[in-house]
PDB file of C-alpha atoms in Angstrom:
ATOM      1  CA  MET A1265     124.560 159.108  88.929  1.00 92.00           C
ATOM      2  CA  ILE A1266     123.538 155.569  89.759  1.00 95.00           C
ATOM      3  CA  LEU A1267     127.102 154.299  89.355  1.00 96.00           C
ATOM      4  CA  ASP A1268     128.213 156.606  92.166  1.00 97.00           C
ATOM      5  CA  ARG A1269     126.188 154.458  94.563  1.00 98.00           C
ATOM      6  CA  PHE A1270     128.600 151.586  93.888  1.00 98.00           C
ATOM      7  CA  ARG A1271     131.615 153.610  95.064  1.00 98.00           C
ATOM      8  CA  LEU A1272     133.493 152.750  98.262  1.00 98.00           C
ATOM      9  CA  ASP A1273     135.651 155.843  98.418  1.00 98.00           C
ATOM     10  CA  ASP A1274     137.821 155.985 101.539  1.00 95.00           C
ATOM     11  CA  ARG A1275     136.040 153.057 103.170  1.00 98.00           C
ATOM     12  CA  VAL A1276     138.129 150.391 104.912  1.00 98.00           C
ATOM     13  CA  ALA A1277     137.517 146.689 104.376  1.00 98.00           C
ATOM     14  CA  VAL A1278     138.860 143.509 105.961  1.00 98.00           C
ATOM     15  CA  VAL A1279     138.876 140.527 103.602  1.00 98.00           C
ATOM     16  CA  THR A1280     139.880 137.110 104.918  1.00 97.00           C
ATOM     17  CA  GLY A1281     141.301 134.398 102.704  1.00 95.00           C
ATOM     18  CA  ALA A1282     142.443 137.193 100.386  1.00 96.00           C
ATOM     19  CA  GLY A1283     145.633 135.709  98.986  1.00 95.00           C
ATOM     20  CA  ARG A1284     143.939 134.164  95.966  1.00 94.00           C
ATOM     21  CA  GLY A1285     140.613 133.177  94.458  1.00 94.00           C
ATOM     22  CA  LEU A1286     137.453 134.878  95.630  1.00 96.00           C
ATOM     23  CA  GLY A1287     139.145 136.818  98.434  1.00 97.00           C
ATOM     24  CA  ALA A1288     141.774 138.298  96.122  1.00 97.00           C
ATOM     25  CA  ALA A1289     139.114 139.233  93.555  1.00 97.00           C
ATOM     26  CA  ILE A1290     136.953 140.902  96.208  1.00 98.00           C
ATOM     27  CA  ALA A1291     139.864 142.864  97.702  1.00 98.00           C
ATOM     28  CA  THR A1292     140.892 144.067  94.249  1.00 98.00           C
ATOM     29  CA  ALA A1293     137.330 145.062  93.352  1.00 98.00           C
ATOM     30  CA  PHE A1294     136.986 147.015  96.600  1.00 98.00           C
ATOM     31  CA  ALA A1295     140.187 148.888  95.788  1.00 98.00           C
ATOM     32  CA  GLU A1296     138.904 149.661  92.285  1.00 98.00           C
ATOM     33  CA  ALA A1297     135.777 151.089  93.926  1.00 98.00           C
ATOM     34  CA  GLY A1298     137.890 153.318  96.178  1.00 98.00           C
ATOM     35  CA  ALA A1299     138.437 151.349  99.402  1.00 98.00           C
ATOM     36  CA  ASP A1300     141.564 150.584 101.398  1.00 98.00           C
ATOM     37  CA  VAL A1301     141.877 146.936 102.381  1.00 98.00           C
ATOM     38  CA  LEU A1302     143.336 144.756 105.085  1.00 98.00           C
ATOM     39  CA  ILE A1303     143.993 141.393 103.471  1.00 98.00           C
ATOM     40  CA  ALA A1304     144.706 138.256 105.468  1.00 97.00           C
ATOM     41  CA  SER A1305     145.640 134.652 104.798  1.00 96.00           C
ATOM     42  CA  ARG A1306     148.435 132.187 105.583  1.00 94.00           C
ATOM     43  CA  THR A1307     150.673 132.872 102.565  1.00 94.00           C
ATOM     44  CA  ARG A1308     152.714 136.078 102.531  1.00 95.00           C
ATOM     45  CA  ALA A1309     153.769 135.794  98.888  1.00 96.00           C
ATOM     46  CA  GLU A1310     150.179 135.559  97.675  1.00 97.00           C
ATOM     47  CA  LEU A1311     149.088 138.470  99.856  1.00 97.00           C
ATOM     48  CA  GLY A1312     152.023 140.511  98.597  1.00 97.00           C
ATOM     49  CA  ALA A1313     150.912 140.031  95.006  1.00 97.00           C
ATOM     50  CA  VAL A1314     147.378 141.167  95.846  1.00 98.00           C
ATOM     51  CA  ALA A1315     148.713 144.167  97.787  1.00 98.00           C
ATOM     52  CA  GLU A1316     150.779 145.160  94.767  1.00 98.00           C
ATOM     53  CA  VAL A1317     147.644 145.229  92.618  1.00 98.00           C
ATOM     54  CA  VAL A1318     145.816 147.302  95.230  1.00 98.00           C
ATOM     55  CA  HIS A1319     148.685 149.793  95.391  1.00 98.00           C
ATOM     56  CA  GLY A1320     148.642 150.001  91.601  1.00 98.00           C
ATOM     57  CA  LEU A1321     145.020 151.082  91.839  1.00 98.00           C
ATOM     58  CA  GLY A1322     146.020 153.959  94.111  1.00 97.00           C
ATOM     59  CA  ARG A1323     144.687 152.476  97.339  1.00 98.00           C
ATOM     60  CA  ARG A1324     146.331 151.238 100.534  1.00 98.00           C
ATOM     61  CA  ALA A1325     146.709 147.576 101.464  1.00 98.00           C
ATOM     62  CA  HIS A1326     147.777 146.140 104.812  1.00 98.00           C
ATOM     63  CA  VAL A1327     148.921 142.517 104.831  1.00 98.00           C
ATOM     64  CA  VAL A1328     148.307 140.230 107.810  1.00 97.00           C
ATOM     65  CA  VAL A1329     149.769 136.731 107.676  1.00 97.00           C
ATOM     66  CA  ALA A1330     147.802 134.471 110.019  1.00 95.00           C
ATOM     67  CA  ASP A1331     146.299 131.005 110.313  1.00 94.00           C
ATOM     68  CA  LEU A1332     142.651 132.011 110.039  1.00 94.00           C
ATOM     69  CA  ALA A1333     141.416 128.538 110.909  1.00 92.00           C
ATOM     70  CA  HIS A1334     141.498 129.828 114.496  1.00 93.00           C
ATOM     71  CA  PRO A1335     138.667 132.214 115.519  1.00 95.00           C
ATOM     72  CA  GLU A1336     140.953 134.218 117.796  1.00 95.00           C
ATOM     73  CA  ALA A1337     143.161 135.037 114.787  1.00 95.00           C
ATOM     74  CA  THR A1338     140.260 136.396 112.756  1.00 96.00           C
ATOM     75  CA  ALA A1339     139.029 138.450 115.710  1.00 96.00           C
ATOM     76  CA  GLU A1340     142.369 140.284 115.839  1.00 97.00           C
ATOM     77  CA  LEU A1341     141.887 141.625 112.315  1.00 98.00           C
ATOM     78  CA  ALA A1342     139.345 144.214 113.468  1.00 98.00           C
ATOM     79  CA  THR A1343     141.860 145.847 115.800  1.00 97.00           C
ATOM     80  CA  ALA A1344     144.559 145.628 113.140  1.00 98.00           C
ATOM     81  CA  ALA A1345     142.318 147.512 110.700  1.00 98.00           C
ATOM     82  CA  LEU A1346     141.608 150.209 113.260  1.00 98.00           C
ATOM     83  CA  GLU A1347     145.284 150.606 114.152  1.00 97.00           C
ATOM     84  CA  THR A1348     146.294 150.783 110.484  1.00 98.00           C
ATOM     85  CA  PHE A1349     143.514 152.816 108.918  1.00 98.00           C
ATOM     86  CA  GLY A1350     141.665 154.410 111.834  1.00 97.00           C
ATOM     87  CA  ARG A1351     138.283 152.936 110.957  1.00 98.00           C
ATOM     88  CA  LEU A1352     136.480 149.847 109.676  1.00 98.00           C
ATOM     89  CA  ASP A1353     133.459 149.830 107.361  1.00 98.00           C
ATOM     90  CA  ILE A1354     133.312 146.446 105.645  1.00 98.00           C
ATOM     91  CA  VAL A1355     134.105 142.855 106.640  1.00 98.00           C
ATOM     92  CA  VAL A1356     134.173 139.941 104.222  1.00 98.00           C
ATOM     93  CA  ASN A1357     134.231 136.570 105.971  1.00 98.00           C
ATOM     94  CA  ASN A1358     135.636 134.594 103.080  1.00 97.00           C
ATOM     95  CA  VAL A1359     137.950 132.137 104.824  1.00 94.00           C
ATOM     96  CA  GLY A1360     136.547 128.630 105.018  1.00 90.00           C
ATOM     97  CA  GLY A1361     136.269 125.323 103.238  1.00 88.00           C
ATOM     98  CA  THR A1362     136.233 121.615 104.057  1.00 87.00           C
ATOM     99  CA  MET A1363     137.310 118.656 101.957  1.00 87.00           C
ATOM    100  CA  PRO A1364     134.404 116.445 100.815  1.00 89.00           C
ATOM    101  CA  GLY A1365     134.195 112.810 101.812  1.00 91.00           C
ATOM    102  CA  PRO A1366     131.768 109.967 102.532  1.00 93.00           C
ATOM    103  CA  LEU A1367     129.309 110.538 105.355  1.00 93.00           C
ATOM    104  CA  LEU A1368     130.442 107.523 107.365  1.00 94.00           C
ATOM    105  CA  SER A1369     134.056 108.675 107.127  1.00 92.00           C
ATOM    106  CA  THR A1370     133.169 112.108 108.488  1.00 94.00           C
ATOM    107  CA  THR A1371     134.135 112.031 112.144  1.00 96.00           C
ATOM    108  CA  ALA A1372     132.661 114.180 114.883  1.00 96.00           C
ATOM    109  CA  LYS A1373     135.974 116.060 114.949  1.00 96.00           C
ATOM    110  CA  SER A1374     135.734 116.698 111.217  1.00 95.00           C
ATOM    111  CA  MET A1375     132.276 118.156 111.699  1.00 96.00           C
ATOM    112  CA  ARG A1376     133.449 120.359 114.582  1.00 96.00           C
ATOM    113  CA  ASP A1377     136.423 121.548 112.556  1.00 96.00           C
ATOM    114  CA  ALA A1378     134.129 122.435 109.647  1.00 96.00           C
ATOM    115  CA  PHE A1379     131.982 124.567 111.936  1.00 96.00           C
ATOM    116  CA  THR A1380     135.015 126.218 113.498  1.00 96.00           C
ATOM    117  CA  PHE A1381     136.592 127.095 110.148  1.00 95.00           C
ATOM    118  CA  ASN A1382     133.415 128.189 108.378  1.00 96.00           C
ATOM    119  CA  VAL A1383     131.192 129.580 111.139  1.00 97.00           C
ATOM    120  CA  ALA A1384     133.099 130.315 114.335  1.00 97.00           C
ATOM    121  CA  THR A1385     135.780 132.298 112.492  1.00 97.00           C
ATOM    122  CA  ALA A1386     133.119 134.460 110.857  1.00 98.00           C
ATOM    123  CA  HIS A1387     131.382 135.035 114.178  1.00 98.00           C
ATOM    124  CA  ALA A1388     134.634 135.927 115.921  1.00 97.00           C
ATOM    125  CA  LEU A1389     135.538 138.604 113.370  1.00 98.00           C
ATOM    126  CA  THR A1390     131.974 139.900 113.229  1.00 98.00           C
ATOM    127  CA  ALA A1391     131.772 140.269 117.010  1.00 98.00           C
ATOM    128  CA  ALA A1392     135.125 142.045 117.112  1.00 98.00           C
ATOM    129  CA  ALA A1393     134.380 144.299 114.130  1.00 98.00           C
ATOM    130  CA  VAL A1394     130.947 145.605 115.095  1.00 98.00           C
ATOM    131  CA  PRO A1395     132.045 147.799 118.038  1.00 98.00           C
ATOM    132  CA  VAL A1396     134.835 149.269 115.873  1.00 98.00           C
ATOM    133  CA  MET A1397     132.402 149.973 113.040  1.00 98.00           C
ATOM    134  CA  LEU A1398     129.867 151.623 115.333  1.00 98.00           C
ATOM    135  CA  GLU A1399     132.385 153.823 117.113  1.00 96.00           C
ATOM    136  CA  HIS A1400     134.467 154.943 114.162  1.00 95.00           C
ATOM    137  CA  SER A1401     132.155 154.718 111.133  1.00 94.00           C
ATOM    138  CA  GLY A1402     128.654 154.729 112.586  1.00 96.00           C
ATOM    139  CA  GLY A1403     127.707 151.528 110.796  1.00 97.00           C
ATOM    140  CA  GLY A1404     128.962 149.023 108.294  1.00 98.00           C
ATOM    141  CA  SER A1405     128.453 146.033 106.048  1.00 98.00           C
ATOM    142  CA  ILE A1406     129.365 142.421 106.793  1.00 98.00           C
ATOM    143  CA  ILE A1407     129.431 139.875 103.980  1.00 98.00           C
ATOM    144  CA  ASN A1408     129.693 136.129 104.593  1.00 98.00           C
ATOM    145  CA  ILE A1409     130.785 133.808 101.798  1.00 98.00           C
ATOM    146  CA  THR A1410     128.673 130.664 101.983  1.00 97.00           C
ATOM    147  CA  SER A1411     128.191 128.158  99.148  1.00 96.00           C
ATOM    148  CA  THR A1412     125.580 126.696  96.872  1.00 96.00           C
ATOM    149  CA  MET A1413     126.228 123.442  98.742  1.00 95.00           C
ATOM    150  CA  GLY A1414     124.689 125.079 101.781  1.00 96.00           C
ATOM    151  CA  ARG A1415     121.273 124.793 100.100  1.00 96.00           C
ATOM    152  CA  LEU A1416     121.679 121.927  97.602  1.00 95.00           C
ATOM    153  CA  ALA A1417     122.121 118.256  98.502  1.00 93.00           C
ATOM    154  CA  GLY A1418     125.093 116.406  97.073  1.00 91.00           C
ATOM    155  CA  ARG A1419     126.918 113.296  98.181  1.00 91.00           C
ATOM    156  CA  GLY A1420     130.130 113.879 100.062  1.00 92.00           C
ATOM    157  CA  PHE A1421     129.308 117.338 101.429  1.00 93.00           C
ATOM    158  CA  ALA A1422     127.892 116.494 104.866  1.00 95.00           C
ATOM    159  CA  ALA A1423     130.425 118.572 106.808  1.00 96.00           C
ATOM    160  CA  TYR A1424     130.996 121.370 104.308  1.00 95.00           C
ATOM    161  CA  GLY A1425     127.374 121.773 103.245  1.00 96.00           C
ATOM    162  CA  THR A1426     126.059 121.683 106.807  1.00 97.00           C
ATOM    163  CA  ALA A1427     128.580 124.307 107.945  1.00 97.00           C
ATOM    164  CA  LYS A1428     127.817 126.590 105.009  1.00 97.00           C
ATOM    165  CA  ALA A1429     124.079 126.216 105.628  1.00 98.00           C
ATOM    166  CA  ALA A1430     124.720 127.240 109.217  1.00 98.00           C
ATOM    167  CA  LEU A1431     126.659 130.292 108.034  1.00 98.00           C
ATOM    168  CA  ALA A1432     123.767 131.291 105.774  1.00 98.00           C
ATOM    169  CA  HIS A1433     121.311 131.125 108.672  1.00 98.00           C
ATOM    170  CA  TYR A1434     123.787 132.881 110.951  1.00 98.00           C
ATOM    171  CA  THR A1435     123.712 135.696 108.387  1.00 98.00           C
ATOM    172  CA  LYS A1436     119.955 136.101 108.833  1.00 98.00           C
ATOM    173  CA  LEU A1437     120.148 135.953 112.624  1.00 98.00           C
ATOM    174  CA  ALA A1438     123.040 138.420 112.836  1.00 98.00           C
ATOM    175  CA  ALA A1439     121.284 140.796 110.456  1.00 98.00           C
ATOM    176  CA  LEU A1440     118.340 141.106 112.847  1.00 98.00           C
ATOM    177  CA  ASP A1441     120.534 141.488 115.918  1.00 98.00           C
ATOM    178  CA  LEU A1442     122.699 144.174 114.329  1.00 98.00           C
ATOM    179  CA  ALA A1443     120.068 146.181 112.424  1.00 98.00           C
ATOM    180  CA  PRO A1444     119.682 148.989 111.621  1.00 98.00           C
ATOM    181  CA  ARG A1445     123.282 150.242 111.761  1.00 98.00           C
ATOM    182  CA  ILE A1446     125.100 147.116 110.588  1.00 98.00           C
ATOM    183  CA  ARG A1447     123.966 145.245 107.498  1.00 98.00           C
ATOM    184  CA  VAL A1448     124.764 141.530 107.265  1.00 98.00           C
ATOM    185  CA  ASN A1449     124.397 139.642 104.001  1.00 98.00           C
ATOM    186  CA  ALA A1450     125.943 136.630 102.302  1.00 98.00           C
ATOM    187  CA  ILE A1451     126.984 135.441  98.876  1.00 98.00           C
ATOM    188  CA  ALA A1452     126.524 131.784  97.933  1.00 98.00           C
ATOM    189  CA  PRO A1453     128.864 131.048  95.012  1.00 97.00           C
ATOM    190  CA  GLY A1454     128.428 128.107  92.712  1.00 94.00           C
ATOM    191  CA  SER A1455     131.313 126.441  90.872  1.00 91.00           C
ATOM    192  CA  MET A1456     133.974 129.135  90.526  1.00 90.00           C
ATOM    193  CA  LEU A1457     137.149 128.964  88.459  1.00 87.00           C
ATOM    194  CA  THR A1458     139.552 129.312  91.362  1.00 85.00           C
ATOM    195  CA  SER A1459     142.513 127.121  92.275  1.00 77.00           C
ATOM    196  CA  ALA A1460     140.069 124.726  93.963  1.00 77.00           C
ATOM    197  CA  LEU A1461     138.757 123.831  90.516  1.00 74.00           C
ATOM    198  CA  ASP A1462     142.088 123.747  88.656  1.00 74.00           C
ATOM    199  CA  VAL A1463     141.674 120.053  87.920  1.00 76.00           C
ATOM    200  CA  VAL A1464     138.260 120.769  86.380  1.00 76.00           C
ATOM    201  CA  ALA A1465     139.390 123.778  84.374  1.00 74.00           C
ATOM    202  CA  GLU A1466     142.194 121.768  82.800  1.00 77.00           C
ATOM    203  CA  ASN A1467     140.110 118.653  82.080  1.00 82.00           C
ATOM    204  CA  GLU A1468     137.493 119.050  79.360  1.00 84.00           C
ATOM    205  CA  ALA A1469     135.923 115.704  80.263  1.00 83.00           C
ATOM    206  CA  LEU A1470     135.113 117.129  83.710  1.00 85.00           C
ATOM    207  CA  ARG A1471     134.456 120.730  82.778  1.00 88.00           C
ATOM    208  CA  THR A1472     132.042 120.212  79.894  1.00 90.00           C
ATOM    209  CA  PRO A1473     129.431 118.201  81.892  1.00 90.00           C
ATOM    210  CA  MET A1474     129.581 120.792  84.677  1.00 91.00           C
ATOM    211  CA  GLU A1475     128.966 123.598  82.215  1.00 93.00           C
ATOM    212  CA  ARG A1476     126.084 121.706  80.609  1.00 94.00           C
ATOM    213  CA  ALA A1477     124.500 121.137  84.031  1.00 93.00           C
ATOM    214  CA  THR A1478     124.665 124.875  84.781  1.00 95.00           C
ATOM    215  CA  PRO A1479     121.734 126.852  83.304  1.00 97.00           C
ATOM    216  CA  LEU A1480     124.034 129.694  82.181  1.00 97.00           C
ATOM    217  CA  ARG A1481     126.305 127.083  80.556  1.00 96.00           C
ATOM    218  CA  ARG A1482     129.549 128.298  82.088  1.00 94.00           C
ATOM    219  CA  LEU A1483     131.467 128.099  85.336  1.00 93.00           C
ATOM    220  CA  GLY A1484     131.773 131.213  87.449  1.00 94.00           C
ATOM    221  CA  ASP A1485     134.583 133.740  87.450  1.00 94.00           C
ATOM    222  CA  PRO A1486     135.829 135.197  90.756  1.00 96.00           C
ATOM    223  CA  GLU A1487     134.856 138.641  89.465  1.00 97.00           C
ATOM    224  CA  ASP A1488     131.220 137.507  89.397  1.00 98.00           C
ATOM    225  CA  VAL A1489     131.392 137.180  93.181  1.00 98.00           C
ATOM    226  CA  ALA A1490     133.492 140.329  93.549  1.00 98.00           C
ATOM    227  CA  ALA A1491     130.842 142.369  91.742  1.00 98.00           C
ATOM    228  CA  ALA A1492     128.185 141.062  94.113  1.00 98.00           C
ATOM    229  CA  ALA A1493     130.392 141.954  97.075  1.00 98.00           C
ATOM    230  CA  VAL A1494     130.806 145.530  95.852  1.00 98.00           C
ATOM    231  CA  TYR A1495     127.024 145.794  95.567  1.00 98.00           C
ATOM    232  CA  LEU A1496     126.436 144.499  99.082  1.00 98.00           C
ATOM    233  CA  ALA A1497     129.199 146.636 100.608  1.00 98.00           C
ATOM    234  CA  SER A1498     128.287 149.880  98.855  1.00 98.00           C
ATOM    235  CA  PRO A1499     125.384 152.339  99.169  1.00 98.00           C
ATOM    236  CA  ALA A1500     123.849 150.540  96.170  1.00 98.00           C
ATOM    237  CA  GLY A1501     122.980 147.669  98.512  1.00 98.00           C
ATOM    238  CA  SER A1502     121.923 149.826 101.441  1.00 97.00           C
ATOM    239  CA  TYR A1503     118.391 148.382 101.586  1.00 98.00           C
ATOM    240  CA  LEU A1504     119.539 144.764 101.859  1.00 98.00           C
ATOM    241  CA  THR A1505     120.221 142.908 105.063  1.00 98.00           C
ATOM    242  CA  GLY A1506     119.795 139.268 106.045  1.00 98.00           C
ATOM    243  CA  LYS A1507     119.905 138.156 102.402  1.00 98.00           C
ATOM    244  CA  VAL A1508     121.906 135.499 100.580  1.00 98.00           C
ATOM    245  CA  LEU A1509     122.778 136.318  96.960  1.00 98.00           C
ATOM    246  CA  GLU A1510     123.086 133.095  94.967  1.00 98.00           C
ATOM    247  CA  VAL A1511     125.836 133.747  92.425  1.00 98.00           C
ATOM    248  CA  ASP A1512     125.753 130.279  90.906  1.00 97.00           C
ATOM    249  CA  GLY A1513     124.727 130.401  87.254  1.00 97.00           C
ATOM    250  CA  GLY A1514     121.180 129.330  88.113  1.00 97.00           C
ATOM    251  CA  LEU A1515     121.948 125.967  89.731  1.00 96.00           C
ATOM    252  CA  THR A1516     119.017 124.006  91.108  1.00 95.00           C
ATOM    253  CA  PHE A1517     121.042 120.835  91.701  1.00 92.00           C
ATOM    254  CA  PRO A1518     124.787 120.149  92.024  1.00 92.00           C
ATOM    255  CA  ASN A1519     126.684 120.238  88.728  1.00 91.00           C
ATOM    256  CA  LEU A1520     129.415 117.881  89.922  1.00 83.00           C
ATOM    257  CA  ASP A1521     128.705 114.380  91.204  1.00 78.00           C
ATOM    258  CA  LEU A1522     131.346 112.882  93.459  1.00 84.00           C
ATOM    259  CA  PRO A1523     131.851 109.202  92.604  1.00 84.00           C
ATOM    260  CA  LEU A1524     130.591 107.855  95.901  1.00 89.00           C
ATOM    261  CA  PRO A1525     128.954 104.409  95.637  1.00 88.00           C
ATOM    262  CA  ASP A1526     125.676 103.319  97.207  1.00 89.00           C
ATOM    263  CA  LEU A1527     126.068 101.573 100.562  1.00 89.00           C
TER     264      LEU A1527
END
């Protein structure tokens, strides 16, 4: 049965930034597909709620509370997964993000911090996870969460967009280095209805123009990204590596203009 190829029975996944939003949706979807999950973020209460859902689905969840803005903290998650579950099959590098702002207000430190949070953390966990995957599972799947702003140009996204573009290219480079036993892919979400867009979701004057500027005429749901993650992590996606899935409603230009004036 073709649907059997989307199963993740008894696999083990690490999902960063899993307390809410895309990370929580991905961790839950993995559990629905049969995987046990290590979920990590800074907020214990949020992680606890996600773990409760995972347990309700009959799977195991291990909570790690950590400040994942530091690469050394993400690297430790690979060992934690091995110690808890005895193996590691899937890594989702979801932690990241950078506040937008004018180019001339973006300091060199801001740019470095964006790269650390969005790229260096992903590399640190990837480098730590691969030996564990090879020794205990024989292979694995790594999924990086980039962004549509890593390929589209919009005012105010110099740091964030540049870092996410770097993560997308890192995905392609890592895929070649780690083939054929480790697959590395990415998902580039568009505008998703997570807490980051609460102000948009609650304001029709903001939401309606964004929906109209999106070819599919709606904003994304976290489950749209979670479904793509299940595909990439499962045997269904076994012939993909080095690819970026654009889960963005068909965007060819940004659907939200930041009110930044001309110089």
